[in-house]
């Protein structure tokens, strides 16, 4: 039987001989059995570089460096140096933001006993886990092991911190924020801090199961300035649309799913418009992230936008547009029609627009 280091030697020999394809094939063959081995990840980085894929090479290197730190942290933890281990896991995430080893380890450290939930059986789901993190307490699903948002939340880290920091200058103390597609509630909770006790956060979530967790997270963190709403934000009120049962083979995260236009089965949810909420509190920001139907939610907020002139951030991903029959130009036409302009993009798919 070939040992780990014999396999590494075969990869090195192939690289030295200039046979990058063979080196890559060997790496792919053994990688499923050694997904977190730093030395293999470094070799895969060399293969990717030789194949002309520097971005992939950098991703492998980041993961290798973070996994090396995580291994040292695990040793410290086994010796009882939990505080030092925690710090090293957090350092690993500065190198590789979504490093699963470090996130899971921090999640283990942050996990606390979960109170009995009499509603758990209603959704036919396994019990939630509860994590007490430096950012607050979070109830989180236990049936989505590849959900990157859950990874970050249980580790006490902000998911898409760059988005939050990009929005922070626009959120005024005492104002209202509308969070459309609130998911498990991390951004809602961060917005509730930004607006302060005299501010308001209106959090809209279409998935009834995720909405129930959102409400639990709001409650356990004592956020009285949050109004959670179970509905699908759209450009019509009172219609019924359908939310799919998540297929984690297709997308690993709960937040990657949204309503399915034209569907006739699934989980029924009623539509609302943001305008129908008739928010009088001055709104400084509207955030929309609902997997392809963002434009429809914004169309249903036109009167609100005209009244409050908030900053708006929405997500545009081409993969979701065909089923809604929309294009990027449709989004830009709407931005122009409300007399807004694109101020910046964040992570390539989040468009922050502000009044002209």
Coordinates of C-alpha atoms in Angstrom, one line a residue:
X1 CA 0.0 0.0 0.0
X2 CA 1.3 3.5 -0.9
X3 CA 1.9 5.7 2.1
X4 CA 0.9 9.3 2.3
X5 CA 4.5 10.5 1.7
X6 CA 5.1 8.0 -1.1
X7 CA 2.0 9.6 -2.8
X8 CA 3.5 13.0 -2.2
X9 CA 6.8 11.8 -3.7
X10 CA 4.9 10.6 -6.8
X11 CA 3.4 14.0 -7.3
X12 CA 6.8 15.7 -6.9
X13 CA 8.4 13.3 -9.4
X14 CA 5.6 14.0 -11.9
X15 CA 6.1 17.8 -11.5
X16 CA 9.9 17.4 -11.8
X17 CA 9.3 15.5 -15.1
X18 CA 7.0 18.2 -16.3
X19 CA 4.0 15.9 -16.3
X20 CA 1.5 18.3 -14.7
X21 CA -1.5 16.3 -15.8
X22 CA -0.2 13.1 -14.0
X23 CA 0.7 15.2 -10.9
X24 CA -2.8 16.6 -10.8
X25 CA -4.4 13.2 -11.3
X26 CA -2.5 11.7 -8.4
X27 CA -3.4 14.7 -6.2
X28 CA -7.1 14.4 -7.1
X29 CA -7.0 10.7 -6.4
X30 CA -5.7 11.1 -2.8
X31 CA -7.3 14.5 -1.9
X32 CA -10.7 13.0 -0.8
X33 CA -8.8 11.0 1.8
X34 CA -6.6 13.9 2.9
X35 CA -8.9 16.9 2.4
X36 CA -7.1 19.0 5.1
X37 CA -3.5 17.9 4.8
X38 CA -1.4 21.1 4.4
X39 CA 1.4 19.4 2.5
X40 CA -1.0 18.0 -0.1
X41 CA -2.7 21.4 -0.4
X42 CA 0.7 23.1 -1.1
X43 CA 1.4 20.5 -3.8
X44 CA -2.1 21.1 -5.3
X45 CA -1.2 24.8 -5.4
X46 CA 1.9 24.1 -7.4
X47 CA -0.1 21.9 -9.8
X48 CA -2.7 24.7 -10.2
X49 CA 0.0 27.3 -10.9
X50 CA 1.6 25.1 -13.5
X51 CA -1.8 24.7 -15.1
X52 CA -2.1 28.5 -15.4
X53 CA -4.6 29.0 -12.7
X54 CA -3.0 31.4 -10.2
X55 CA -6.3 32.1 -8.4
X56 CA -6.9 28.4 -7.7
X57 CA -3.2 28.1 -6.6
X58 CA -3.7 31.0 -4.1
X59 CA -6.8 29.4 -2.7
X60 CA -5.0 26.1 -2.1
X61 CA -2.1 28.0 -0.4
X62 CA -4.5 30.0 1.9
X63 CA -6.1 26.8 2.9
X64 CA -2.8 25.1 3.5
X65 CA -1.6 27.9 5.8
X66 CA -4.8 28.0 7.7
X67 CA -4.9 24.3 8.2
X68 CA -1.3 24.3 9.5
X69 CA -2.4 26.9 12.0
X70 CA -5.5 24.8 12.9
X71 CA -3.3 21.8 13.5
X72 CA -1.2 23.7 15.9
X73 CA -4.4 25.1 17.6
X74 CA -5.7 21.5 18.0
X75 CA -2.5 20.5 19.7
X76 CA -2.8 23.5 22.1
X77 CA -6.4 22.6 22.8
X78 CA -5.5 19.0 23.6
X79 CA -3.0 20.4 26.1
X80 CA -5.7 22.5 27.8
X81 CA -4.6 25.8 26.3
X82 CA -8.0 26.6 25.0
X83 CA -7.6 30.4 24.9
X84 CA -4.5 30.2 22.8
X85 CA -6.1 27.6 20.6
X86 CA -9.1 29.9 20.0
X87 CA -6.8 32.7 19.1
X88 CA -4.9 30.6 16.6
X89 CA -8.1 29.3 15.0
X90 CA -9.2 32.9 14.6
X91 CA -5.8 33.8 13.0
X92 CA -6.3 31.0 10.6
X93 CA -9.6 32.6 9.4
X94 CA -7.8 35.8 8.6
X95 CA -5.9 33.8 6.0
X96 CA -8.7 31.6 4.7
X97 CA -12.0 33.2 5.5
X98 CA -14.2 30.1 5.1
X99 CA -11.7 27.5 6.4
X100 CA -14.0 24.6 7.5
X101 CA -11.5 23.2 9.9
X102 CA -11.1 26.4 11.9
X103 CA -14.8 27.3 11.7
X104 CA -15.8 23.8 12.9
X105 CA -13.3 23.9 15.7
X106 CA -14.5 27.3 16.9
X107 CA -18.0 26.1 16.6
X108 CA -17.2 23.2 19.0
X109 CA -15.7 25.7 21.4
X110 CA -18.7 28.0 21.2
X111 CA -21.4 25.3 21.3
X112 CA -23.5 25.3 24.5
X113 CA -26.5 23.2 25.6
X114 CA -29.6 24.0 23.6
X115 CA -32.9 24.6 25.4
X116 CA -35.8 22.3 24.6
X117 CA -37.7 23.6 21.6
X118 CA -41.4 22.5 21.6
X119 CA -41.7 23.6 18.0
X120 CA -38.8 21.5 16.7
X121 CA -41.1 18.6 15.5
X122 CA -43.2 21.0 13.4
X123 CA -40.7 21.3 10.6
X124 CA -39.5 17.6 10.7
X125 CA -36.0 18.8 11.2
X126 CA -33.2 17.7 13.6
X127 CA -32.8 19.8 16.8
X128 CA -31.1 23.2 16.5
X129 CA -27.6 23.8 17.9
X130 CA -27.0 26.8 20.1
X131 CA -23.7 28.7 20.0
X132 CA -22.5 31.4 22.4
X133 CA -20.1 33.5 20.4
X134 CA -18.3 36.8 20.8
X135 CA -20.9 38.4 18.4
X136 CA -23.9 37.0 20.2
X137 CA -25.9 33.8 20.6
X138 CA -27.1 31.9 17.6
X139 CA -29.5 29.1 17.1
X140 CA -28.4 27.3 13.9
X141 CA -29.6 24.3 11.9
X142 CA -27.6 21.1 12.3
X143 CA -28.5 19.5 8.9
X144 CA -26.5 21.7 6.5
X145 CA -22.8 20.8 7.2
X146 CA -21.6 22.7 4.1
X147 CA -23.5 26.0 4.8
X148 CA -20.8 28.6 4.7
X149 CA -23.0 31.2 6.6
X150 CA -23.5 28.7 9.4
X151 CA -19.7 28.0 9.4
X152 CA -19.0 31.7 10.0
X153 CA -21.8 32.3 12.5
X154 CA -21.0 29.4 14.8
X155 CA -17.3 30.5 14.7
X156 CA -18.3 33.9 15.9
X157 CA -17.3 35.5 12.7
X158 CA -19.2 37.9 10.4
X159 CA -20.4 36.3 7.1
X160 CA -19.5 38.8 4.3
X161 CA -17.9 41.2 6.7
X162 CA -16.8 43.3 3.7
X163 CA -20.5 43.9 2.9
X164 CA -21.3 45.0 6.5
X165 CA -18.3 47.3 6.5
X166 CA -19.3 48.8 3.2
X167 CA -22.8 49.5 4.5
X168 CA -21.8 50.8 7.9
X169 CA -21.3 54.5 6.8
X170 CA -24.8 54.6 5.4
X171 CA -26.7 53.3 8.4
X172 CA -27.7 56.2 10.6
X173 CA -28.2 55.9 14.4
X174 CA -31.9 56.0 15.1
X175 CA -32.9 55.2 11.6
X176 CA -34.6 52.1 10.1
X177 CA -33.0 49.4 8.0
X178 CA -35.1 47.0 5.8
X179 CA -33.4 43.6 5.6
X180 CA -35.0 41.6 2.7
X181 CA -33.8 38.0 2.8
X182 CA -32.8 38.0 6.5
X183 CA -31.9 34.3 6.5
X184 CA -30.6 33.2 10.0
X185 CA -30.4 36.8 11.2
X186 CA -26.8 37.7 11.5
X187 CA -27.0 40.9 9.4
X188 CA -30.3 41.8 11.1
X189 CA -28.6 41.6 14.5
X190 CA -25.7 43.7 13.2
X191 CA -28.1 46.3 11.8
X192 CA -30.0 46.4 15.1
X193 CA -26.7 47.4 16.8
X194 CA -26.0 50.1 14.2
X195 CA -29.4 51.8 14.4
X196 CA -29.4 51.7 18.2
X197 CA -32.4 51.3 20.5
X198 CA -34.3 54.2 18.9
X199 CA -33.9 52.7 15.5
X200 CA -35.8 49.9 13.8
X201 CA -34.9 46.8 11.7
X202 CA -37.6 45.3 9.5
X203 CA -36.5 41.7 8.6
X204 CA -38.3 39.9 5.9
X205 CA -37.7 36.1 5.4
X206 CA -39.7 33.8 3.1
X207 CA -38.6 30.4 4.4
X208 CA -40.9 29.6 7.3
X209 CA -38.3 27.3 9.0
X210 CA -35.5 29.8 8.6
X211 CA -37.9 32.6 9.8
X212 CA -38.5 30.6 13.0
X213 CA -34.8 30.5 13.6
X214 CA -34.5 34.2 12.8
X215 CA -37.1 34.9 15.5
X216 CA -35.3 32.8 18.0
X217 CA -32.0 34.6 17.3
X218 CA -33.6 38.0 17.7
X219 CA -35.2 36.9 21.0
X220 CA -32.2 35.2 22.6
X221 CA -30.1 38.4 21.9
X222 CA -32.8 40.6 23.4
X223 CA -33.3 42.8 20.3
X224 CA -36.5 44.7 20.8
X225 CA -35.9 47.0 17.9
X226 CA -36.4 44.2 15.3
X227 CA -39.6 43.4 13.5
X228 CA -39.4 40.0 11.8
X229 CA -41.9 39.3 9.0
X230 CA -42.6 36.0 7.4
X231 CA -43.4 36.7 3.7
X232 CA -41.9 36.9 0.3
X233 CA -41.0 40.5 -0.7
X234 CA -42.2 41.0 -4.2
X235 CA -44.0 43.6 -6.4
X236 CA -47.5 42.4 -5.5
X237 CA -49.3 41.8 -2.3
X238 CA -51.3 38.8 -1.2
X239 CA -50.3 36.4 -4.0
X240 CA -49.1 32.9 -3.2
X241 CA -45.6 31.8 -4.3
X242 CA -43.7 28.6 -3.5
X243 CA -40.4 28.1 -1.7
X244 CA -38.5 24.9 -2.5
X245 CA -37.4 22.2 -0.1
X246 CA -33.6 22.7 0.0
X247 CA -31.5 20.2 -1.9
X248 CA -28.1 20.5 -0.3
X249 CA -26.5 18.6 -3.2
X250 CA -27.3 21.5 -5.4
X251 CA -26.5 24.4 -3.1
X252 CA -25.0 23.7 0.4
X253 CA -26.4 26.8 2.1
X254 CA -29.9 27.6 3.2
X255 CA -29.4 31.1 2.0
X256 CA -28.8 30.0 -1.6
X257 CA -32.5 29.2 -2.1
X258 CA -35.3 31.5 -2.9
X259 CA -38.9 31.5 -4.3
X260 CA -39.5 29.6 -7.5
X261 CA -41.5 31.6 -10.1
X262 CA -44.1 29.5 -11.9
X263 CA -43.9 26.7 -9.3
X264 CA -47.1 25.0 -8.3
X265 CA -45.8 23.0 -5.4
X266 CA -43.4 23.4 -2.6
X267 CA -44.0 25.5 0.6
X268 CA -46.5 28.2 0.0
X269 CA -45.8 31.7 1.2
X270 CA -47.7 35.0 0.7
X271 CA -46.2 37.9 -1.1
X272 CA -45.9 41.4 0.3
X273 CA -44.5 44.7 -1.0
X274 CA -42.2 46.8 1.1
X275 CA -44.5 49.7 0.3
X276 CA -47.3 47.8 2.1
X277 CA -45.4 48.0 5.4
X278 CA -46.0 51.7 5.4
X279 CA -42.8 52.4 7.3
X280 CA -42.8 55.9 8.8
X281 CA -39.5 55.6 10.6
X282 CA -36.8 57.3 8.5
X283 CA -35.1 54.5 6.5
X284 CA -31.3 54.8 5.8
X285 CA -30.8 51.4 4.1
X286 CA -32.6 48.7 2.2
X287 CA -30.7 45.5 1.8
X288 CA -32.1 42.9 -0.7
X289 CA -30.6 39.4 -1.2
X290 CA -33.3 37.0 -2.3
X291 CA -31.7 34.8 -5.0
X292 CA -32.9 36.3 -8.2
X293 CA -36.1 38.1 -7.3
X294 CA -34.3 41.2 -5.9
X295 CA -35.6 43.4 -8.7
X296 CA -39.2 42.5 -7.9
X297 CA -38.8 43.3 -4.3
X298 CA -37.3 46.7 -5.2
X299 CA -40.2 47.4 -7.6
X300 CA -42.5 46.8 -4.7
X301 CA -40.6 49.3 -2.6
X302 CA -40.7 52.2 -5.1
X303 CA -42.9 54.5 -3.0
X304 CA -40.8 53.8 0.1
X305 CA -37.6 54.6 -1.9
X306 CA -39.1 57.8 -3.2
X307 CA -40.1 58.9 0.3
X308 CA -37.0 58.0 2.3
X309 CA -34.2 58.0 -0.4
X310 CA -32.2 55.3 1.4
X311 CA -29.0 53.6 0.3
X312 CA -29.9 50.3 -1.4
X313 CA -27.8 47.2 -1.8
X314 CA -29.0 44.3 -3.9
X315 CA -27.4 41.2 -5.2
X316 CA -27.3 40.3 -8.9
X317 CA -26.3 36.7 -9.9
X318 CA -26.7 35.8 -13.5
X319 CA -27.4 32.1 -12.6
X320 CA -30.8 33.1 -11.1
X321 CA -32.0 35.5 -13.7
X322 CA -33.3 33.2 -16.5
X323 CA -36.1 31.8 -14.3
X324 CA -37.3 35.3 -13.5
X325 CA -37.0 36.5 -17.1
X326 CA -34.8 39.5 -16.0
X327 CA -31.4 40.8 -17.0
X328 CA -28.7 43.1 -15.6
X329 CA -30.0 45.8 -17.9
X330 CA -33.4 45.5 -16.2
X331 CA -31.8 46.2 -12.9
X332 CA -29.8 49.2 -14.2
X333 CA -33.0 50.5 -15.8
X334 CA -34.8 50.4 -12.5
X335 CA -31.8 52.1 -10.7
X336 CA -32.0 54.9 -13.3
X337 CA -35.8 55.2 -13.0
X338 CA -35.6 56.0 -9.3
X339 CA -32.8 58.5 -10.0
X340 CA -30.1 56.5 -8.3
X341 CA -26.6 55.6 -9.4
X342 CA -24.2 52.7 -8.6
X343 CA -21.8 53.8 -5.9
X344 CA -19.8 50.6 -5.6
X345 CA -19.9 46.9 -6.0
X346 CA -18.8 44.5 -3.3
X347 CA -17.6 41.0 -4.0
X348 CA -18.6 41.4 -7.6
X349 CA -22.3 40.7 -7.1
X350 CA -23.5 43.2 -4.5
X351 CA -24.5 46.6 -5.9
X352 CA -24.7 49.5 -3.6
X353 CA -26.8 52.3 -5.2
X354 CA -27.5 55.8 -3.8
X355 CA -29.5 58.8 -4.9
X356 CA -28.1 60.9 -7.7

